[in-house]
Every structure is written in structure tokens, then in C-alpha cells.
Amino acid sequence: GELPTPRADTQMFYSAETGKLFLFGGWSNRWHNDFFSCQVNEVVGPPYNIFTLESSKWASSIGPVTGDSPMILKGKGFKSVAGTATVRFACIKGYVEVEGEILDDDKIS
């Protein structure tokens, strides 16, 4: 469909039920009185957030991942994932996936 022009002061709303992002009006040298919607459920991230990564084998959360390091992922909303969580560690050379245990809504081990 038609793309909205770049603008500021735009009202936006995301509907988790429909997976759509709605945009109304805004300012770009004039006030707009238009309406757009975009199906974004395929590109909007999961319903949880990861804030930090901790490991007893590391001095900080930044560094190489060489394997066999028990870790705790801290965040919010992990209970929205049923069962175990697949955790992906990635870099430019590729990725590795491991199963994580959801301890509570704030932690994955």
C-alpha cells in the first residue's frame, strides 16, 4: 500500500490482538488527517525482554561464549513462553541454540 510521509507528533497504536500498528495524523509542514495500518506481527519481537546475562565463570557479561558456562538470563515476561525456552547465541560466524529452563517470570537458567 501507500507509505506515510515522514512526520512528527503522530499518534500510534499497536494492537496485540490483531498484530497491527496503526498511525494517525502528524506534522510535516502541515497537520495530516490520514490513517495508516501495517501488519507487523511477523516482525514485532516476542512478548518478553532480556535485560542482563550473568555467569559465575565470567567477570562481566561481555566476552566470548566458548560453551559449558552456566548462565542466568534476567528480564521480564518469560512466563509468556510455555515450557522450555530456546536461547540463541549468535555472532557473524553463526549461532548456537541451547535449551533454557524458565525459572520464573524474571529468570531463565
Coordinates of N, CA, C and O in Angstrom, one line a residue:
G1 N 0.8 -1.2 0.0 CA 0.0 0.0 0.0 C 0.9 1.3 0.0 O 2.1 1.2 -0.1
E2 N 0.2 2.3 0.1 CA 0.8 3.7 0.2 C 1.6 3.9 1.5 O 1.0 3.5 2.6
L3 N 2.8 4.4 1.4 CA 3.5 4.6 2.7 C 3.3 6.0 3.2 O 3.1 7.0 2.4
P4 N 3.2 6.2 4.5 CA 3.1 7.6 5.0 C 4.3 8.4 4.8 O 5.4 7.9 4.8
T5 N 4.1 9.7 4.7 CA 5.3 10.6 4.5 C 5.9 10.7 5.9 O 5.3 10.5 6.9
P6 N 7.3 11.0 6.0 CA 7.9 11.2 7.3 C 7.2 12.4 8.0 O 6.8 13.4 7.4
R7 N 7.1 12.2 9.3 CA 6.3 13.2 10.1 C 6.6 13.1 11.6 O 7.3 12.1 12.0
A8 N 6.2 14.1 12.3 CA 6.4 14.1 13.8 C 5.0 14.2 14.4 O 4.0 14.5 13.8
D9 N 5.0 14.1 15.7 CA 3.8 14.3 16.5 C 2.6 13.4 16.0 O 1.5 13.9 15.9
T10 N 3.0 12.2 15.7 CA 2.0 11.2 15.2 C 1.5 10.3 16.3 O 2.2 9.8 17.1
Q11 N 0.2 10.1 16.3 CA -0.4 9.1 17.2 C -0.3 7.7 16.6 O -0.6 7.5 15.5
M12 N 0.3 6.8 17.5 CA 0.4 5.4 17.0 C -0.2 4.5 18.1 O -0.2 4.8 19.3
F13 N -0.7 3.3 17.6 CA -1.3 2.4 18.5 C -0.9 1.0 17.9 O -1.0 0.7 16.7
Y14 N -0.5 0.1 18.8 CA -0.3 -1.3 18.4 C -1.3 -2.2 19.1 O -1.6 -2.1 20.3
S15 N -2.0 -3.0 18.2 CA -3.0 -4.0 18.7 C -2.3 -5.4 18.8 O -2.1 -6.0 17.7
A16 N -2.1 -5.9 20.0 CA -1.6 -7.2 20.1 C -2.6 -8.3 19.6 O -2.2 -9.3 19.2
E17 N -3.9 -8.0 19.7 CA -4.9 -8.9 19.2 C -4.9 -9.1 17.7 O -5.0 -10.2 17.3
T18 N -4.7 -8.0 17.0 CA -4.7 -8.1 15.5 C -3.2 -8.2 14.9 O -3.1 -8.5 13.8
G19 N -2.2 -7.8 15.7 CA -0.9 -7.8 15.2 C -0.6 -6.6 14.3 O 0.3 -6.6 13.5
K20 N -1.4 -5.5 14.4 CA -1.3 -4.4 13.5 C -0.8 -3.1 14.3 O -1.1 -2.9 15.5
L21 N -0.1 -2.3 13.6 CA 0.4 -1.0 14.1 C -0.5 0.1 13.3 O -0.5 0.0 12.1
F22 N -1.1 1.0 14.0 CA -1.9 2.0 13.4 C -1.3 3.4 13.6 O -0.7 3.6 14.7
L23 N -1.3 4.2 12.6 CA -0.8 5.5 12.7 C -1.8 6.5 12.2 O -2.5 6.3 11.2
F24 N -2.0 7.6 13.0 CA -2.9 8.7 12.6 C -2.3 10.0 12.6 O -1.6 10.4 13.6
G25 N -2.5 10.8 11.6 CA -2.1 12.2 11.5 C -0.6 12.5 11.7 O 0.2 11.7 11.3
G26 N -0.3 13.6 12.3 CA 1.1 14.0 12.5 C 1.4 15.3 11.8 O 0.5 15.9 11.1
W27 N 2.6 15.8 11.9 CA 3.0 17.1 11.4 C 4.2 17.0 10.5 O 5.2 16.3 10.8
S28 N 4.2 17.5 9.3 CA 5.3 17.7 8.4 C 5.0 18.9 7.5 O 4.5 18.8 6.4
N29 N 5.3 20.1 8.1 CA 5.0 21.4 7.5 C 3.5 21.7 7.3 O 3.1 22.7 6.8
R30 N 2.6 20.7 7.8 CA 1.2 20.9 7.9 C 0.7 19.7 8.7 O 1.4 18.7 8.9
W31 N -0.5 19.9 9.2 CA -1.1 18.8 10.0 C -1.8 17.8 9.0 O -2.5 18.2 8.2
H32 N -1.5 16.5 9.2 CA -2.0 15.4 8.4 C -3.3 14.9 9.1 O -3.4 14.9 10.3
N33 N -4.3 14.5 8.3 CA -5.5 14.0 8.8 C -5.7 12.6 8.0 O -6.7 12.4 7.4
D34 N -4.7 11.8 8.1 CA -4.7 10.5 7.4 C -4.5 9.3 8.4 O -4.2 9.5 9.5
F35 N -4.8 8.1 7.9 CA -4.7 7.0 8.8 C -4.1 5.8 8.0 O -4.4 5.6 6.8
F36 N -3.1 5.1 8.6 CA -2.4 4.0 8.0 C -2.4 2.8 9.0 O -2.4 3.0 10.2
S37 N -2.4 1.6 8.5 CA -2.2 0.4 9.3 C -1.2 -0.5 8.6 O -1.1 -0.5 7.4
C38 N -0.5 -1.2 9.5 CA 0.5 -2.1 8.9 C 0.5 -3.4 9.7 O 0.5 -3.4 11.0
Q39 N 0.5 -4.5 9.1 CA 0.5 -5.9 9.7 C 2.0 -6.1 10.2 O 2.8 -6.4 9.3
V40 N 2.2 -6.1 11.5 CA 3.6 -6.2 11.9 C 3.9 -7.4 12.8 O 5.0 -7.6 13.3
N41 N 2.9 -8.3 13.0 CA 3.1 -9.4 13.9 C 4.2 -10.3 13.5 O 4.7 -11.1 14.3
E42 N 4.6 -10.3 12.2 CA 5.7 -11.2 11.8 C 7.1 -10.6 12.1 O 8.1 -11.2 12.1
V43 N 7.1 -9.2 12.4 CA 8.4 -8.6 12.7 C 8.5 -8.0 14.1 O 9.6 -7.6 14.5
V44 N 7.4 -8.0 14.8 CA 7.5 -7.5 16.2 C 8.0 -8.6 17.1 O 7.7 -9.7 16.9
G45 N 8.9 -8.2 18.0 CA 9.6 -9.2 18.8 C 8.7 -9.9 19.8 O 7.5 -9.7 19.8
P46 N 9.3 -10.8 20.5 CA 8.5 -11.7 21.4 C 7.9 -10.9 22.6 O 8.4 -9.7 22.8
P47 N 7.0 -11.4 23.4 CA 6.4 -10.7 24.5 C 7.2 -10.7 25.7 O 6.7 -10.5 26.8
Y48 N 8.5 -10.8 25.6 CA 9.4 -10.7 26.8 C 10.6 -9.9 26.4 O 10.9 -9.6 25.3
N49 N 11.4 -9.5 27.5 CA 12.6 -8.7 27.3 C 13.7 -9.3 28.1 O 13.5 -9.7 29.2
I50 N 14.9 -9.3 27.5 CA 16.1 -9.7 28.2 C 16.9 -8.5 28.6 O 17.2 -7.7 27.8
F51 N 17.2 -8.4 29.9 CA 17.9 -7.2 30.4 C 19.4 -7.5 30.6 O 20.3 -6.7 30.2
T52 N 19.7 -8.6 31.3 CA 21.1 -8.9 31.6 C 21.4 -10.4 31.4 O 20.5 -11.2 31.4
L53 N 22.7 -10.7 31.4 CA 23.1 -12.1 31.3 C 24.2 -12.2 32.3 O 25.2 -11.4 32.4
E54 N 24.1 -13.2 33.2 CA 25.1 -13.4 34.3 C 25.7 -14.8 34.2 O 24.9 -15.8 33.9
S55 N 26.9 -15.0 34.5 CA 27.6 -16.3 34.6 C 28.6 -16.3 35.7 O 29.3 -15.3 35.9
S56 N 28.7 -17.4 36.5 CA 29.6 -17.4 37.5 C 31.1 -17.6 37.0 O 32.0 -17.4 37.7
K57 N 31.2 -17.9 35.7 CA 32.5 -18.1 35.1 C 33.1 -16.9 34.4 O 34.2 -16.9 34.0
W58 N 32.3 -15.8 34.3 CA 32.7 -14.6 33.7 C 32.8 -13.5 34.7 O 32.0 -13.3 35.6
A59 N 33.7 -12.5 34.4 CA 33.8 -11.4 35.3 C 32.8 -10.3 34.8 O 32.3 -9.5 35.6
S60 N 32.4 -10.3 33.6 CA 31.4 -9.4 33.1 C 30.5 -10.1 32.1 O 30.8 -11.2 31.6
S61 N 29.4 -9.5 31.6 CA 28.5 -10.2 30.7 C 29.0 -10.0 29.2 O 28.3 -10.4 28.3
I62 N 30.1 -9.3 29.0 CA 30.6 -9.1 27.7 C 31.9 -10.0 27.5 O 32.8 -9.9 28.3
G63 N 31.9 -10.8 26.5 CA 33.1 -11.6 26.2 C 32.7 -12.8 25.4 O 31.6 -12.9 25.0
P64 N 33.7 -13.6 25.1 CA 33.5 -14.7 24.2 C 32.6 -15.8 24.9 O 32.7 -16.0 26.1
V65 N 31.8 -16.5 24.1 CA 31.0 -17.6 24.6 C 31.6 -18.8 24.0 O 31.6 -19.1 22.8
T66 N 32.3 -19.6 24.9 CA 33.0 -20.8 24.4 C 32.3 -22.1 24.8 O 32.8 -23.2 24.5
G67 N 31.2 -22.0 25.5 CA 30.5 -23.2 25.8 C 30.7 -23.6 27.2 O 31.6 -23.2 27.9
D68 N 29.7 -24.4 27.7 CA 29.8 -25.0 29.0 C 29.9 -24.0 30.2 O 30.6 -24.2 31.1
S69 N 29.2 -22.9 30.0 CA 29.1 -21.9 31.0 C 27.7 -21.7 31.5 O 26.8 -21.2 30.8
P70 N 27.4 -22.2 32.7 CA 26.0 -22.0 33.2 C 25.7 -20.5 33.3 O 26.6 -19.7 33.7
M71 N 24.5 -20.1 32.9 CA 24.2 -18.7 32.9 C 22.7 -18.5 33.4 O 21.9 -19.4 33.4
I72 N 22.5 -17.2 33.8 CA 21.1 -16.8 34.1 C 20.8 -15.6 33.2 O 21.5 -14.6 33.2
L73 N 19.7 -15.7 32.5 CA 19.2 -14.6 31.7 C 18.2 -13.9 32.6 O 17.3 -14.5 33.1
K74 N 18.3 -12.6 32.8 CA 17.4 -11.8 33.6 C 16.6 -10.9 32.7 O 17.2 -10.3 31.8
G75 N 15.3 -10.8 33.0 CA 14.5 -10.0 32.1 C 13.1 -9.9 32.7 O 12.9 -10.0 33.9
K76 N 12.1 -9.8 31.8 CA 10.7 -9.7 32.2 C 9.8 -10.4 31.2 O 10.1 -10.3 30.0
G77 N 8.8 -11.1 31.6 CA 7.8 -11.7 30.7 C 8.1 -13.1 30.2 O 7.5 -13.6 29.3
F78 N 9.0 -13.8 30.9 CA 9.4 -15.1 30.4 C 8.3 -16.2 30.6 O 8.2 -17.1 29.9
K79 N 7.4 -15.9 31.5 CA 6.2 -16.9 31.7 C 5.3 -16.9 30.5 O 4.5 -17.8 30.4
S80 N 5.4 -15.9 29.6 CA 4.6 -15.9 28.4 C 5.0 -17.0 27.4 O 4.3 -17.3 26.5
V81 N 6.2 -17.6 27.7 CA 6.7 -18.7 26.9 C 6.4 -20.0 27.6 O 6.8 -20.2 28.7
A82 N 5.6 -20.9 27.0 CA 5.3 -22.2 27.6 C 6.4 -23.2 27.6 O 7.1 -23.3 26.6
G83 N 6.6 -23.9 28.7 CA 7.7 -24.9 28.7 C 9.1 -24.4 28.8 O 9.3 -23.4 29.5
T84 N 10.0 -25.0 28.0 CA 11.4 -24.5 28.0 C 11.5 -23.4 27.0 O 10.7 -23.2 26.1
A85 N 12.7 -22.7 27.1 CA 13.0 -21.6 26.2 C 14.2 -22.0 25.4 O 15.1 -22.6 25.9
T86 N 14.1 -21.7 24.1 CA 15.3 -21.9 23.2 C 16.1 -20.6 23.2 O 15.5 -19.5 22.8
V87 N 17.3 -20.6 23.7 CA 18.2 -19.4 23.8 C 19.2 -19.5 22.6 O 19.9 -20.5 22.5
R88 N 19.3 -18.4 21.8 CA 20.2 -18.4 20.7 C 21.3 -17.4 21.0 O 21.1 -16.3 21.3
F89 N 22.6 -17.9 20.9 CA 23.8 -17.1 21.0 C 24.3 -17.0 19.5 O 24.5 -18.0 18.9
A90 N 24.5 -15.7 19.1 CA 24.8 -15.5 17.7 C 26.0 -14.5 17.5 O 26.2 -13.7 18.3
C91 N 26.7 -14.7 16.4 CA 27.7 -13.8 16.0 C 27.8 -13.9 14.5 O 27.0 -14.6 13.9
I92 N 28.7 -13.1 13.9 CA 28.8 -13.1 12.5 C 29.1 -14.4 11.8 O 28.8 -14.7 10.7
K93 N 29.8 -15.3 12.6 CA 30.2 -16.6 12.1 C 29.1 -17.6 12.2 O 29.2 -18.7 11.6
G94 N 28.0 -17.4 12.9 CA 26.9 -18.3 13.0 C 26.3 -18.2 14.4 O 26.4 -17.2 15.1
Y95 N 25.6 -19.3 14.8 CA 24.9 -19.3 16.1 C 24.8 -20.7 16.6 O 25.1 -21.7 15.9
V96 N 24.5 -20.7 17.9 CA 24.2 -22.0 18.6 C 23.0 -21.8 19.4 O 22.8 -20.7 20.0
E97 N 22.1 -22.8 19.5 CA 20.9 -22.7 20.3 C 21.0 -23.8 21.4 O 21.5 -24.9 21.2
V98 N 20.6 -23.3 22.6 CA 20.5 -24.2 23.8 C 19.2 -24.1 24.4 O 18.5 -23.1 24.3
E99 N 18.8 -25.1 25.1 CA 17.5 -25.1 25.9 C 17.7 -24.5 27.2 O 18.7 -24.8 27.9
G100 N 16.9 -23.6 27.6 CA 16.9 -22.9 28.9 C 15.7 -23.3 29.7 O 14.6 -23.5 29.1
E101 N 15.9 -23.3 31.0 CA 14.7 -23.6 31.9 C 14.2 -22.3 32.4 O 14.9 -21.5 33.0
I102 N 12.9 -22.1 32.2 CA 12.2 -20.9 32.7 C 12.1 -21.0 34.3 O 11.3 -21.9 34.7
L103 N 12.8 -20.3 35.0 CA 12.7 -20.4 36.5 C 11.5 -19.6 37.0 O 10.9 -20.1 37.9
D104 N 11.3 -18.4 36.5 CA 10.2 -17.6 36.9 C 10.0 -16.6 35.8 O 10.6 -16.6 34.8
D105 N 9.2 -15.6 36.1 CA 8.9 -14.6 35.0 C 10.1 -13.7 34.8 O 10.2 -13.0 33.7
D106 N 11.1 -13.7 35.7 CA 12.3 -12.8 35.5 C 13.6 -13.5 35.2 O 14.6 -12.9 35.0
K107 N 13.6 -14.9 35.2 CA 14.8 -15.6 35.0 C 14.7 -16.9 34.2 O 13.8 -17.6 34.3
I108 N 15.7 -17.1 33.3 CA 15.9 -18.3 32.6 C 17.3 -18.8 32.9 O 18.3 -18.1 32.9
S109 N 17.4 -20.1 33.2 CA 18.7 -20.7 33.5 C 19.1 -21.6 32.3 O 18.4 -22.3 31.7

